[in-house]
XYZ file of C-alpha atoms in Angstrom:
693
model
C 43.045 23.591 16.351
C 45.409 22.106 18.935
C 46.114 18.367 18.682
C 44.256 16.144 21.086
C 46.489 14.198 23.441
C 44.786 10.972 24.433
C 46.799 8.314 26.238
C 43.841 6.117 27.138
C 44.685 3.607 24.407
C 48.225 3.289 25.660
C 47.026 2.913 29.244
C 44.503 0.221 28.271
C 47.067 -2.020 26.575
C 47.812 -5.221 28.399
C 51.612 -4.861 28.155
C 54.263 -5.180 30.801
C 57.272 -2.942 30.469
C 60.247 -2.949 32.863
C 60.921 -5.123 35.871
C 58.513 -5.768 38.792
C 58.889 -3.217 41.583
C 59.420 -4.404 45.169
C 58.997 -1.815 47.903
C 60.569 -2.652 51.304
C 59.964 -0.398 54.275
C 62.148 -0.227 57.367
C 59.123 0.116 59.609
C 57.741 -3.377 60.182
C 54.204 -1.953 60.593
C 54.001 -1.574 56.764
C 53.391 -4.469 54.417
C 55.227 -5.309 51.212
C 53.273 -4.807 47.949
C 54.309 -6.309 44.644
C 52.925 -4.680 41.482
C 53.209 -6.788 38.311
C 52.174 -4.021 35.938
C 50.763 -0.499 35.767
C 47.147 -1.646 35.276
C 46.876 -4.602 37.620
C 45.223 -2.495 40.313
C 42.639 -1.112 37.882
C 41.334 -4.276 36.264
C 37.519 -4.491 36.257
C 35.814 -6.831 38.622
C 34.092 -9.813 37.001
C 30.347 -9.337 36.562
C 29.554 -12.717 38.018
C 31.297 -11.827 41.256
C 28.979 -10.575 43.937
C 25.785 -12.320 42.752
C 24.041 -14.420 45.308
C 21.256 -16.946 45.133
C 18.605 -14.353 45.999
C 19.504 -12.146 43.029
C 19.484 -15.093 40.643
C 16.058 -16.076 41.949
C 14.662 -12.609 41.275
C 16.057 -12.627 37.719
C 14.456 -15.988 37.024
C 11.155 -14.764 38.465
C 11.182 -11.697 36.188
C 11.861 -13.840 33.120
C 9.092 -16.227 34.143
C 6.721 -13.278 34.560
C 7.510 -12.076 31.043
C 6.889 -15.538 29.615
C 3.567 -15.827 31.434
C 2.506 -12.378 30.170
C 3.384 -13.383 26.605
C 1.387 -16.609 26.867
C -1.531 -14.727 28.421
C -1.466 -12.198 25.576
C -1.485 -14.960 22.967
C -4.358 -16.669 24.776
C -6.290 -13.383 24.868
C -5.785 -12.830 21.151
C -6.852 -16.384 20.361
C -9.921 -16.097 22.593
C -10.881 -12.784 20.942
C -10.497 -14.371 17.501
C -12.667 -17.327 18.457
C -15.245 -14.931 19.904
C -15.286 -12.913 16.678
C -15.700 -16.114 14.633
C -18.611 -17.186 16.818
C -20.241 -13.745 16.723
C -19.794 -12.924 13.048
C -19.709 -16.285 11.310
C -22.032 -18.455 13.387
C -24.532 -16.030 14.967
C -24.173 -13.358 12.236
C -24.391 -10.499 14.735
C -23.739 -7.044 13.250
C -22.543 -8.393 9.897
C -23.846 -8.617 6.359
C -22.690 -10.599 3.353
C -20.526 -8.574 0.972
C -22.085 -8.117 -2.440
C -20.463 -9.981 -5.323
C -20.883 -7.248 -7.924
C -17.149 -6.870 -8.466
C -16.578 -8.712 -11.743
C -17.270 -12.426 -11.814
C -17.039 -12.757 -8.040
C -19.687 -15.446 -7.875
C -17.942 -17.616 -10.471
C -14.615 -17.368 -8.651
C -16.320 -18.192 -5.369
C -17.848 -21.320 -6.886
C -14.463 -22.462 -8.189
C -12.866 -21.944 -4.765
C -15.750 -23.770 -3.115
C -15.237 -26.770 -5.419
C -11.560 -26.827 -4.459
C -12.498 -26.663 -0.780
C -14.986 -29.545 -0.958
C -12.488 -31.645 -2.924
C -9.730 -30.888 -0.417
C -11.935 -31.862 2.530
C -12.870 -35.146 0.859
C -9.251 -35.986 0.057
C -8.183 -35.027 3.570
C -10.737 -37.385 5.088
C -9.515 -40.142 2.775
C -5.872 -39.454 3.687
C -6.632 -39.477 7.414
C -8.306 -42.861 7.124
C -5.319 -44.181 5.150
C -2.941 -42.755 7.744
C -4.825 -44.444 10.592
C -4.778 -47.725 8.648
C -0.992 -47.518 8.330
C -0.853 -46.949 4.579
C 1.962 -44.388 4.684
C 2.781 -44.481 1.001
C 2.566 -40.697 0.700
C 5.523 -40.362 3.105
C 7.763 -42.117 0.591
C 9.231 -39.635 -1.929
C 9.514 -42.365 -4.567
C 5.802 -43.190 -4.110
C 6.074 -46.947 -3.679
C 2.940 -48.644 -4.981
C 2.235 -52.000 -3.303
C 1.617 -55.139 -5.285
C -1.828 -56.598 -5.788
C -1.132 -59.360 -3.297
C -0.415 -56.773 -0.594
C -3.777 -55.016 -0.885
C -6.164 -55.276 2.038
C -9.825 -54.684 1.362
C -11.804 -52.480 -1.016
C -10.786 -49.203 0.645
C -7.119 -50.087 0.260
C -7.662 -50.870 -3.411
C -9.427 -47.528 -3.959
C -6.639 -45.675 -2.143
C -3.918 -47.281 -4.280
C -5.907 -46.495 -7.423
C -6.105 -42.869 -6.289
C -2.320 -42.811 -5.793
C -1.735 -44.105 -9.327
C -4.215 -41.663 -10.868
C -2.681 -38.800 -8.885
C 0.873 -39.652 -9.947
C 0.055 -40.240 -13.633
C -2.447 -37.479 -14.421
C -2.824 -34.835 -11.694
C 0.796 -34.348 -10.611
C 2.193 -33.556 -14.122
C -0.408 -30.822 -14.660
C 0.237 -29.210 -11.282
C 3.997 -29.459 -11.793
C 3.784 -27.724 -15.175
C 1.566 -24.948 -13.821
C 3.719 -24.492 -10.724
C 6.927 -24.254 -12.788
C 5.293 -21.637 -15.006
C 4.170 -19.599 -11.973
C 7.583 -19.931 -10.324
C 9.186 -18.620 -13.521
C 6.859 -15.609 -13.515
C 7.584 -15.147 -9.824
C 11.341 -15.040 -10.447
C 10.948 -12.606 -13.356
C 8.855 -10.266 -11.232
C 11.335 -10.572 -8.365
C 14.173 -9.664 -10.738
C 12.204 -6.607 -11.848
C 11.819 -5.529 -8.210
C 15.534 -6.045 -7.658
C 16.412 -3.845 -10.644
C 14.074 -1.110 -9.398
C 15.635 -1.245 -5.924
C 19.154 -1.041 -7.391
C 18.069 1.957 -9.442
C 16.709 3.615 -6.317
C 19.970 2.980 -4.469
C 21.903 4.512 -7.369
C 19.675 7.602 -7.233
C 20.291 7.917 -3.504
C 24.033 7.380 -3.896
C 24.410 9.926 -6.695
C 21.820 12.281 -5.134
C 19.955 12.520 -8.425
C 16.780 14.574 -8.346
C 15.107 17.294 -10.443
C 16.386 20.699 -9.404
C 15.239 24.270 -10.007
C 18.022 26.482 -11.324
C 18.138 29.771 -9.455
C 15.026 31.549 -8.170
C 12.591 31.951 -11.086
C 10.277 34.206 -9.044
C 12.895 36.639 -7.801
C 12.389 40.126 -9.210
C 13.615 43.539 -8.138
C 10.774 45.274 -9.888
C 7.812 45.005 -7.531
C 5.325 46.262 -10.106
C 6.363 43.676 -12.653
C 6.888 40.809 -10.259
C 3.569 39.238 -11.229
C 4.797 38.752 -14.773
C 7.063 35.938 -13.603
C 4.137 33.867 -12.357
C 2.345 31.828 -15.052
C -1.418 31.423 -15.042
C -2.358 28.309 -13.036
C -5.730 26.581 -12.882
C -6.391 24.426 -9.796
C -9.138 21.779 -9.954
C -10.696 19.892 -7.010
C -13.004 17.126 -8.327
C -15.269 15.605 -5.689
C -18.442 13.548 -5.350
C -20.468 13.217 -2.122
C -17.376 13.661 0.027
C -18.736 15.660 2.934
C -16.013 14.403 5.293
C -13.100 16.053 3.460
C -14.338 18.857 1.205
C -13.692 21.559 3.804
C -10.068 20.528 4.386
C -9.142 20.326 0.705
C -10.766 23.641 -0.233
C -9.119 25.350 2.742
C -5.666 23.976 1.860
C -5.920 24.893 -1.832
C -7.152 28.407 -1.061
C -4.005 28.983 0.997
C -1.599 28.245 -1.861
C 1.131 30.866 -2.082
C 0.480 32.296 -5.546
C -0.635 35.730 -6.777
C -4.410 35.954 -6.606
C -4.687 37.355 -10.109
C -2.643 34.449 -11.547
C -4.637 31.541 -10.116
C -8.180 30.222 -10.449
C -9.621 27.447 -8.262
C -12.393 25.245 -9.659
C -14.412 23.169 -7.205
C -15.876 20.459 -9.458
C -18.731 18.991 -7.466
C -20.476 15.892 -8.825
C -22.464 15.269 -5.645
C -26.035 14.058 -6.077
C -26.960 14.944 -2.473
C -28.361 18.474 -2.368
C -27.392 19.014 1.265
C -23.739 18.264 0.416
C -23.959 20.593 -2.576
C -25.116 23.447 -0.357
C -22.362 22.788 2.163
C -19.709 22.923 -0.555
C -21.272 26.090 -1.972
C -21.123 27.659 1.480
C -17.433 26.813 1.787
C -16.713 28.275 -1.655
C -18.676 31.409 -0.783
C -16.720 31.825 2.452
C -13.354 31.800 0.658
C -14.668 33.936 -2.189
C -15.563 36.648 0.331
C -11.958 36.567 1.530
C -10.731 37.569 -1.905
C -9.841 34.111 -3.289
C -10.489 33.564 -7.004
C -12.622 30.438 -6.607
C -15.726 29.186 -8.386
C -18.193 26.363 -7.798
C -19.173 24.127 -10.699
C -21.812 21.391 -10.722
C -22.757 19.197 -13.676
C -26.374 18.433 -14.442
C -25.471 15.359 -16.507
C -23.003 13.283 -14.488
C -21.405 10.969 -17.055
C -17.895 9.622 -17.239
C -17.192 9.828 -13.500
C -14.021 11.805 -12.705
C -12.846 11.907 -16.340
C -16.145 13.399 -17.445
C -15.996 15.941 -14.631
C -12.493 17.098 -15.572
C -13.314 17.112 -19.293
C -16.359 19.287 -18.708
C -14.354 21.757 -16.604
C -11.577 22.031 -19.215
C -14.185 22.986 -21.818
C -14.896 26.353 -20.208
C -13.905 29.404 -22.251
C -11.895 31.050 -19.464
C -9.539 28.037 -19.261
C -7.886 29.075 -22.537
C -5.953 31.795 -20.759
C -4.222 29.376 -18.377
C -0.976 27.525 -19.021
C -0.925 24.875 -16.264
C -3.507 22.921 -14.314
C -2.983 21.375 -10.855
C -5.340 18.603 -9.753
C -6.137 17.584 -6.172
C -8.633 14.976 -5.049
C -11.056 15.867 -2.279
C -8.927 14.421 0.538
C -5.629 16.067 -0.494
C -4.177 18.973 1.449
C -1.218 20.611 -0.367
C 1.255 22.826 1.452
C 1.158 26.566 0.659
C 4.426 26.349 -1.328
C 3.267 23.469 -3.541
C 3.027 25.517 -6.749
C 6.362 27.211 -6.108
C 7.999 23.790 -5.788
C 6.420 22.288 -8.918
C 5.606 24.935 -11.551
C 9.205 26.299 -11.897
C 10.308 22.926 -13.336
C 8.374 23.759 -16.518
C 10.480 26.872 -17.157
C 12.906 26.471 -20.084
C 11.742 22.853 -20.455
C 9.182 22.808 -23.294
C 9.096 18.977 -23.507
C 7.945 18.579 -19.902
C 4.265 17.726 -19.663
C 3.734 16.566 -16.055
C 5.222 17.182 -12.616
C 4.033 14.605 -10.069
C 4.396 15.032 -6.295
C 4.478 12.301 -3.660
C 1.643 11.384 -1.321
C 1.945 11.502 2.461
C -0.647 9.940 4.741
C -2.179 11.472 7.853
C -3.726 8.189 9.034
C -0.993 5.664 8.234
C -0.840 4.538 11.903
C -4.596 4.272 12.395
C -4.811 0.463 12.239
C -3.025 -2.549 10.802
C -4.650 -2.089 7.397
C -3.383 1.488 7.022
C 0.124 0.432 8.081
C 0.221 -2.265 5.406
C -1.051 0.158 2.764
C 1.647 2.625 3.747
C 4.308 -0.026 2.982
C 2.965 -0.579 -0.532
C 2.526 3.089 -1.356
C 5.932 4.081 0.008
C 7.549 1.514 -2.277
C 5.426 2.727 -5.191
C 6.524 6.358 -4.835
C 10.053 5.947 -3.448
C 11.101 3.215 -5.878
C 8.778 2.729 -8.845
C 7.784 6.322 -9.592
C 11.179 7.818 -8.780
C 13.216 5.287 -10.794
C 10.919 5.468 -13.830
C 10.897 9.246 -13.654
C 14.704 9.553 -13.512
C 15.676 6.905 -16.074
C 12.652 6.821 -18.417
C 10.867 10.178 -17.927
C 7.643 8.165 -17.854
C 5.383 6.762 -15.154
C 1.689 6.468 -14.478
C 0.029 9.697 -13.390
C -1.425 9.180 -9.911
C -4.552 11.194 -10.719
C -3.897 13.882 -8.112
C -1.142 15.991 -6.543
C 0.271 16.734 -9.988
C 0.627 19.693 -12.351
C -0.029 19.286 -16.083
C 0.906 21.549 -18.947
C -2.479 22.238 -20.545
C -0.920 22.046 -24.005
C 0.187 18.458 -23.276
C -3.361 17.521 -22.253
C -4.860 19.035 -25.390
C -2.346 17.472 -27.800
C -2.852 14.048 -26.170
C -6.617 14.100 -26.669
C -7.714 15.418 -23.288
C -9.592 13.448 -20.662
C -11.376 10.356 -22.015
C -14.210 8.478 -20.324
C -13.405 5.034 -21.723
C -11.854 3.528 -18.553
C -11.905 3.979 -14.780
C -8.187 4.896 -14.772
C -8.337 8.184 -16.639
C -5.050 9.248 -15.007
C -3.095 6.320 -16.449
C -4.879 6.765 -19.784
C -3.780 10.373 -20.262
C -0.246 9.543 -19.088
C 0.140 6.764 -21.686
C -1.193 8.935 -24.506
C 1.018 11.864 -23.497
C 4.082 9.589 -23.435
C 3.231 8.288 -26.911
C 3.140 11.913 -28.095
C 6.674 12.549 -26.797
C 5.958 14.420 -23.549
C 8.255 13.854 -20.553
C 7.385 13.508 -16.868
C 9.324 14.181 -13.677
C 8.612 12.943 -10.174
C 9.401 15.041 -7.085
C 10.010 12.712 -4.173
C 10.710 15.629 -1.818
C 7.378 17.379 -2.424
C 4.703 15.658 -0.340
C 0.955 16.229 -0.222
C -1.123 15.053 2.720
C -3.985 12.661 2.034
C -5.770 9.614 3.458
C -5.651 5.875 2.891
C -8.796 3.765 3.338
C -9.304 2.685 6.940
C -11.787 -0.119 6.270
C -11.239 -3.267 4.267
C -14.438 -2.683 2.296
C -13.227 0.700 0.999
C -9.725 -0.641 0.333
C -11.094 -3.646 -1.544
C -13.209 -1.477 -3.860
C -10.290 0.859 -4.472
C -7.966 -2.025 -5.378
C -10.581 -3.503 -7.686
C -10.733 -0.246 -9.647
C -6.943 0.141 -9.669
C -6.427 -3.373 -11.104
C -9.357 -3.694 -13.517
C -8.828 -0.300 -15.168
C -5.251 -0.957 -16.406
C -6.395 -4.125 -18.144
C -9.164 -2.183 -19.883
C -6.634 0.418 -20.918
C -4.189 -2.224 -22.168
C -6.812 -3.625 -24.545
C -7.559 -0.148 -25.883
C -4.005 1.228 -26.100
C -2.125 -1.781 -27.463
C -2.656 -0.901 -31.165
C -1.702 2.742 -30.513
C 1.465 1.682 -28.685
C 2.544 -0.640 -31.501
C 1.966 1.961 -34.235
C 3.389 4.935 -32.295
C 6.612 6.724 -33.274
C 8.434 6.184 -29.972
C 11.510 3.945 -29.849
C 11.322 0.158 -29.696
C 12.790 0.168 -26.187
C 10.043 2.461 -24.931
C 7.404 0.296 -26.595
C 8.862 -2.837 -24.982
C 8.985 -1.120 -21.587
C 5.364 -0.010 -21.820
C 3.985 -3.349 -23.049
C 6.161 -5.886 -21.209
C 6.948 -4.096 -17.945
C 4.384 -1.351 -17.399
C 1.313 -3.385 -18.382
C 2.033 -7.118 -18.570
C 4.529 -7.693 -15.751
C 3.320 -5.188 -13.145
C -0.401 -5.133 -13.905
C -1.221 -8.641 -15.211
C 1.458 -11.161 -14.212
C 1.818 -9.997 -10.601
C -1.786 -10.701 -9.471
C -1.964 -13.838 -11.640
C 1.025 -15.709 -10.218
C 0.437 -14.455 -6.661
C -3.098 -15.835 -6.557
C -2.386 -19.012 -8.534
C 0.850 -19.955 -6.782
C 0.090 -19.203 -3.135
C -3.696 -19.639 -2.998
C -4.319 -22.537 -5.397
C -1.163 -24.516 -6.235
C 0.386 -24.481 -2.751
C -2.631 -26.013 -0.945
C -3.104 -28.512 -3.790
C 0.490 -29.716 -3.511
C -0.253 -30.822 0.047
C -2.609 -33.410 -1.445
C -0.305 -34.129 -4.389
C 3.167 -34.524 -2.808
C 4.741 -35.345 -6.189
C 4.318 -31.646 -7.144
C 5.535 -30.190 -3.860
C 6.926 -26.649 -4.045
C 10.474 -26.068 -2.758
C 10.949 -24.174 0.479
C 12.785 -21.272 -1.175
C 9.689 -20.496 -3.260
C 7.419 -20.526 -0.215
C 9.632 -18.846 2.329
C 13.027 -17.451 1.382
C 12.321 -15.486 -1.805
C 8.962 -14.013 -0.635
C 10.494 -12.876 2.664
C 13.430 -11.302 0.841
C 11.121 -9.484 -1.592
C 8.956 -8.298 1.318
C 12.137 -7.001 2.938
C 12.890 -4.971 -0.207
C 9.353 -3.588 -0.273
C 9.611 -2.420 3.333
C 12.959 -0.649 2.859
C 11.322 2.698 1.893
C 9.282 2.518 5.137
C 11.853 1.297 7.712
C 9.526 1.882 10.678
C 7.284 -0.885 9.311
C 9.847 -3.701 9.671
C 7.936 -5.302 12.586
C 5.046 -5.855 10.140
C 7.025 -7.775 7.517
C 5.242 -11.092 8.167
C 1.693 -9.603 8.262
C 2.571 -7.672 5.108
C 3.629 -10.818 3.227
C 0.509 -12.714 4.300
C -1.837 -9.799 3.583
C -0.429 -9.287 0.093
C -1.157 -12.929 -0.706
C -4.653 -12.422 0.671
C -5.277 -9.346 -1.491
C -4.243 -11.328 -4.568
C -7.798 -12.731 -4.661
C -9.329 -9.289 -5.193
C -6.571 -8.202 -7.565
C -6.810 -11.375 -9.657
C -10.583 -11.065 -9.870
C -10.283 -7.411 -10.920
C -7.564 -8.174 -13.468
C -9.689 -10.859 -15.159
C -12.767 -8.593 -15.125
C -10.900 -5.746 -16.771
C -9.080 -7.907 -19.311
C -12.226 -9.639 -20.569
C -14.685 -6.780 -19.862
C -16.639 -8.867 -17.359
C -19.173 -7.796 -14.762
C -18.727 -4.333 -13.262
C -15.243 -3.608 -14.610
C -16.411 -0.091 -15.530
C -18.043 0.595 -12.167
C -16.593 3.545 -10.228
C -17.020 3.509 -6.452
C -15.854 6.593 -4.566
C -13.402 5.602 -1.830
C -14.855 6.360 1.582
C -12.900 8.972 3.542
C -12.678 9.642 7.263
C -11.776 13.337 7.082
C -8.638 13.185 9.222
C -6.141 16.024 9.485
C -2.606 16.241 10.772
C -1.897 17.843 14.146
C -0.261 20.878 12.540
C -3.326 21.428 10.367
C -5.649 21.237 13.340
C -3.581 23.785 15.260
C -3.478 26.120 12.266
C -7.231 25.890 11.745
C -7.895 26.541 15.423
C -5.638 29.589 15.377
C -7.307 31.000 12.269
C -10.792 30.400 13.632
C -9.901 32.216 16.837
C -8.714 35.216 14.798
C -11.738 35.305 12.516
C -14.292 34.928 15.306
C -13.635 38.503 16.444
C -13.946 39.872 12.920
C -17.339 40.546 11.325
C -17.945 38.414 8.236
C -19.323 40.280 5.223
C -21.025 38.141 2.600
C -21.143 39.880 -0.757
C -23.005 38.475 -3.707
C -25.381 36.389 -1.602
C -28.999 37.173 -0.771
C -30.463 36.931 2.702
C -32.505 33.870 1.738
C -29.359 32.058 0.537
C -27.517 32.907 3.725
C -30.368 31.738 5.936
C -30.581 28.486 3.984
C -26.839 27.952 4.344
C -27.000 28.571 8.064
C -29.904 26.146 8.359
C -27.944 23.434 6.528
C -24.956 23.999 8.796
C -27.155 23.618 11.857
C -28.575 20.381 10.445
C -25.049 19.128 9.804
C -23.988 19.822 13.383
C -27.123 18.192 14.759
C -26.726 15.129 12.537
C -23.234 14.279 13.743
C -24.368 11.161 15.581
C -21.964 8.213 15.634
C -23.117 5.494 13.253
C -22.629 1.912 14.335
C -20.219 0.106 12.058
C -21.604 -2.880 10.180
C -18.966 -5.472 9.346
C -19.157 -7.618 6.264
C -18.404 -11.244 5.565
C -16.384 -11.969 2.429
C -17.150 -15.452 1.203
C -14.225 -15.923 -1.184
C -11.714 -15.066 1.521
C -13.427 -17.359 4.023
C -13.530 -20.242 1.548
C -9.821 -19.831 0.842
C -9.141 -19.633 4.582
C -10.745 -23.033 5.143
C -8.957 -24.428 2.076
C -5.551 -23.339 3.389
C -6.307 -24.548 6.914
C -7.355 -27.903 5.472
C -4.088 -28.090 3.544
C -2.156 -27.240 6.718
C -3.766 -30.204 8.479
C -2.756 -32.414 5.541
C 0.845 -31.140 5.785
C 0.989 -32.431 9.363
C 0.557 -35.965 8.082
C 3.649 -35.517 5.926
C 5.622 -33.756 8.681
C 6.282 -30.687 6.491
C 7.086 -28.013 9.049
C 7.637 -24.949 6.841
C 4.603 -25.714 4.685
C 2.449 -26.242 7.771
C 3.312 -22.915 9.398
C 2.953 -20.965 6.159
C -0.425 -22.511 5.352
C -1.607 -22.032 8.929
C -0.679 -18.355 9.140
C -1.912 -17.660 5.618
C -5.210 -19.361 6.427
C -5.602 -17.306 9.609
C -4.924 -14.133 7.606
C -7.627 -15.051 5.114
C -9.931 -15.740 8.057
C -9.261 -12.301 9.579
C -9.910 -10.613 6.250
C -12.998 -12.685 5.535
C -14.494 -11.707 8.903
C -13.584 -8.028 8.321
C -11.213 -7.899 11.291
C -8.189 -6.530 9.416
C -9.337 -2.913 9.692
C -10.115 -2.847 13.413
C -8.539 -0.135 15.535
C -5.090 -0.863 16.968
C -4.676 -0.500 20.696
């Protein structure tokens, strides 16, 4: 390649070489030009030159128009919020009260209500003292006046309250706040270590790899011998919105038909849904897919009982691996070819877990915030634990298990609502290793309504505490190393499942508003602002497109700490409905590529006659009748919003504390409490899951 000759840098230098040149012409009609340097004639004209008053006026008018539009937008949002408060909270139009069956919800609500009433009473007292000029709370040293300086009974009561607050209340709040801040720093350090581990994985390009092509064979007749026997299970329960998509995606897996069996494990108690799922299974069975429909008569144990019952079939003994997909998951055709080969020549490997990808992550603000959390969970937590520890919690779906590992670990147990984490812990105690494939993604959905998300989070945070109570003796007496035991007890269970919801709720929802009424125990600004924002920044790194939502994410996570704390306590002490399983409501959304593929396939199959073998005419007529009823019943149902009392009570508590912070001129505390209170208000009125424009 010829060298590139570029003299632009030389030409752009502001250097003067040689003497000035003076050109004198004999003809007097020509002028004399003096050139000081080679670039003096090519210097750029100043930007300010040429602007007149009219142009400046137009620029100012455009900026003023933008400012007015911004103010108008803020006013519109505020007016809409006030209208929603009036409609849902005052007039109760189109809303119902959320049931408090999740754990000891009523007890927690009563405690929050006591705090709210106390805060309102203290605020009224402080306002009166402020108007009277008793500004003792503005003095950091808390100067208590002498008896001779007291004016009236109210002044005496106020000074007595100050002494009682400083001597008895402040020390307790200070001790609790220091303990929570310590837990907060420990958890932040854990997040930092995980992020550094993720950066190291990215830098070194560490990931599980398949050596060679395990399915390549020159012998066409014996090529099927290279493919192990794989069982695919799709557990579902009353999920009419998504069953068709999941069955269709699984039936299109690229695997020899004689080496794969698909089990549709239907626990639906609605007969019409059962017939629809049967019809879908029959359709794919007529196309030559090895698929069977299975329905339990005795529905015990929820998903764990369903999977346990299916694994008890005699024909399962001939299979080596089992892949599990929930009803809303849509794997790519090459899923098995990207996961199963990792088991080859690796007898200690028990689980291969794939990553989730979401088709509705941009549906509304709630789905965007969930996407941030789940991206961090897979990109950082699962990947780092898989690379450095060969252990992580099984996500319950989009994974492939070695059936031998399931059997040696005791199989599926019905003792908790987190059967996936249960089997993962027991398999790890038996010496099995896991790997996580961050590059293999399976499409699924996240809840689009706050009600569905709240129930899902309650199950995800109460189940681990149940499991911790049950597994602690087995972990202590197991034969794994001390380091692995410490990691499982201290990090996996205590720090990430118990301490995180405890300090988040206690510190930001209870202690922070209380410190506004007890200034002696005031939290430093770095605890309220700097460290949480930095940790939110780390959480958003795996989802860089979500950076504009960093503030809503921080506030919403503090809001969700109420549900998570309630669930954690319920699971730890076996309170209320800690064993209750609520199926997460799905919307049945598909990606654009899936919709195009389905449309193309339907257009091809419409011109081909469909032959139903193994079905009588009466069955076919009944199936057709159910399909017609389904099409006729697709009438839009009006959404009924719910009011969540705990969130509303905390919203008013935080807003009350923000008013109190104004009296002390605490700017950072005021804005944080105000925005956090508004977030609780939006969640309490069920506005967080509304559609985004």
